[in-house]
Short mmCIF file of C-alpha atoms in Angstrom, two decimals:
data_model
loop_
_atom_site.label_atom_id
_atom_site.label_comp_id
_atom_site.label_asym_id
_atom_site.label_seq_id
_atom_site.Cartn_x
_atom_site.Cartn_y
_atom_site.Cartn_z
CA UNK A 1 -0.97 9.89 -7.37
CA UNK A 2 0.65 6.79 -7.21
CA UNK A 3 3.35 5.88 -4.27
CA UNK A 4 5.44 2.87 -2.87
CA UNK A 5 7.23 2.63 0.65
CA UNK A 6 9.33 -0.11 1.74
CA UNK A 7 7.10 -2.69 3.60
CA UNK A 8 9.62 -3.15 6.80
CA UNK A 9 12.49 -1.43 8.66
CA UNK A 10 12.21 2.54 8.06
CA UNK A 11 8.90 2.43 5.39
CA UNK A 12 11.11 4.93 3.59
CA UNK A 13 9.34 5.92 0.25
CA UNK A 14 10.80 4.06 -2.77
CA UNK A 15 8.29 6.06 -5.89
CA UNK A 16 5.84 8.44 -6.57
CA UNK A 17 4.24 9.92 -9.71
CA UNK A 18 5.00 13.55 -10.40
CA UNK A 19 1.36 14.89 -9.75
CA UNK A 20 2.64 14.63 -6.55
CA UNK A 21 2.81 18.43 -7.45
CA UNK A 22 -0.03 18.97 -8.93
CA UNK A 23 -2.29 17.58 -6.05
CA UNK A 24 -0.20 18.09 -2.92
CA UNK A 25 2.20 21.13 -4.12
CA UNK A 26 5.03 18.75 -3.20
CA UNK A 27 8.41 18.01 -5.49
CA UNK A 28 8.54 14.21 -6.18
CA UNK A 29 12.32 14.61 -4.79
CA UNK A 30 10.49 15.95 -1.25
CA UNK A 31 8.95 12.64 -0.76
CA UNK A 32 11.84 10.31 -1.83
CA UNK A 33 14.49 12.19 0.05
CA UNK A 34 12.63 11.59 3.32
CA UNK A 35 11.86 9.08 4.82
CA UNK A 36 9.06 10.29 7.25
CA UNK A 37 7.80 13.04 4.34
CA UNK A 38 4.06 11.00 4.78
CA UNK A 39 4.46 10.89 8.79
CA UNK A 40 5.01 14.17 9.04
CA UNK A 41 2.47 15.75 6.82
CA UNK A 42 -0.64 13.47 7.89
CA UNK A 43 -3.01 15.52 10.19
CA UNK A 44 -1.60 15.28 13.18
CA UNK A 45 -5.47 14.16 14.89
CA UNK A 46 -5.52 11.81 12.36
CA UNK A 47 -2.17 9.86 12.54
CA UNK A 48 -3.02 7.56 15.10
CA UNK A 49 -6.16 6.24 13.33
CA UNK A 50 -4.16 6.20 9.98
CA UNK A 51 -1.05 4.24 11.34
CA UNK A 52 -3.16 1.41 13.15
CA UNK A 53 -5.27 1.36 9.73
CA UNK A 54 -1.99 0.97 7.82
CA UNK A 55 -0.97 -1.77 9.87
CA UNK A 56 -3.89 -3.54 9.15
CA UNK A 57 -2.65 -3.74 5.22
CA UNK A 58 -0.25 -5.96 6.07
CA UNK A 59 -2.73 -8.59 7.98
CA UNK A 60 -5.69 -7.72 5.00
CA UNK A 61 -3.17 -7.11 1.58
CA UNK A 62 -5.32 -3.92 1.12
CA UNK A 63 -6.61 -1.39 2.49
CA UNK A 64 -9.07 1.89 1.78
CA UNK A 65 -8.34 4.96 4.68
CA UNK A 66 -9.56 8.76 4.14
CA UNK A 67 -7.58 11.25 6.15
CA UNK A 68 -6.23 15.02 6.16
CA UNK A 69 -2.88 15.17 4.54
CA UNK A 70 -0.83 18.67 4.66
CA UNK A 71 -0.81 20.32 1.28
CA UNK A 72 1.98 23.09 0.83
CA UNK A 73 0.79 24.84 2.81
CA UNK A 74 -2.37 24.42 3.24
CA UNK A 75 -5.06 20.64 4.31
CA UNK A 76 -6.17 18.62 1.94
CA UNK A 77 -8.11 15.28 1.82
CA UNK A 78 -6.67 12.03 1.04
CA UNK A 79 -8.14 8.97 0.19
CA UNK A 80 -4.84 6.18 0.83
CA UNK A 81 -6.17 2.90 -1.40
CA UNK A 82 -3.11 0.58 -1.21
CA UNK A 83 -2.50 -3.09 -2.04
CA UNK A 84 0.48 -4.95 -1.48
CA UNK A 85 2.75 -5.75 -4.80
CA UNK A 86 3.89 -8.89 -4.58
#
């Protein structure tokens, strides 16, 4: 799956690929519509670690973090590889 978020202000979601379906059981309208759809559906024991770890994108330019990510409606695993587009 491929994703984008604004890199300031709200980090509201600005794309995602449509096997955002397949994988997560999630319409690509579910993400883009809100603007904490990620936030919210990170495991909640794992948010903490994953926020401080995305932070560190911005200092690095990339960034590799594995955590639990709420599938409708059940966990799954995520591995988050991002880069920044410049």
């Amino acid at each position: 799956m491929i994703y984008s978020f604004k890199a300031k202000d709200d980090f509201a979601p600005t794309f995602v690929s449509d096997n955002i379906g397949r994988l997560f059981g999630y319409l690509p309208r579910e993400y883009l519509d809100d603007a904490n759809f990620w936030r919210v559906r990170v495991h909640p024991d794992d948010l903490p670690r994953v926020e401080a770890e995305v932070g560190d994108l911005f200092e690095q330019g990339k960034q590799a973090i594995e955590y639990r990510f709420r599938r409708s409606p059940n966990i799954a695993s995520a591995n988050l590889t991002a880069f920044i587009a410049g």
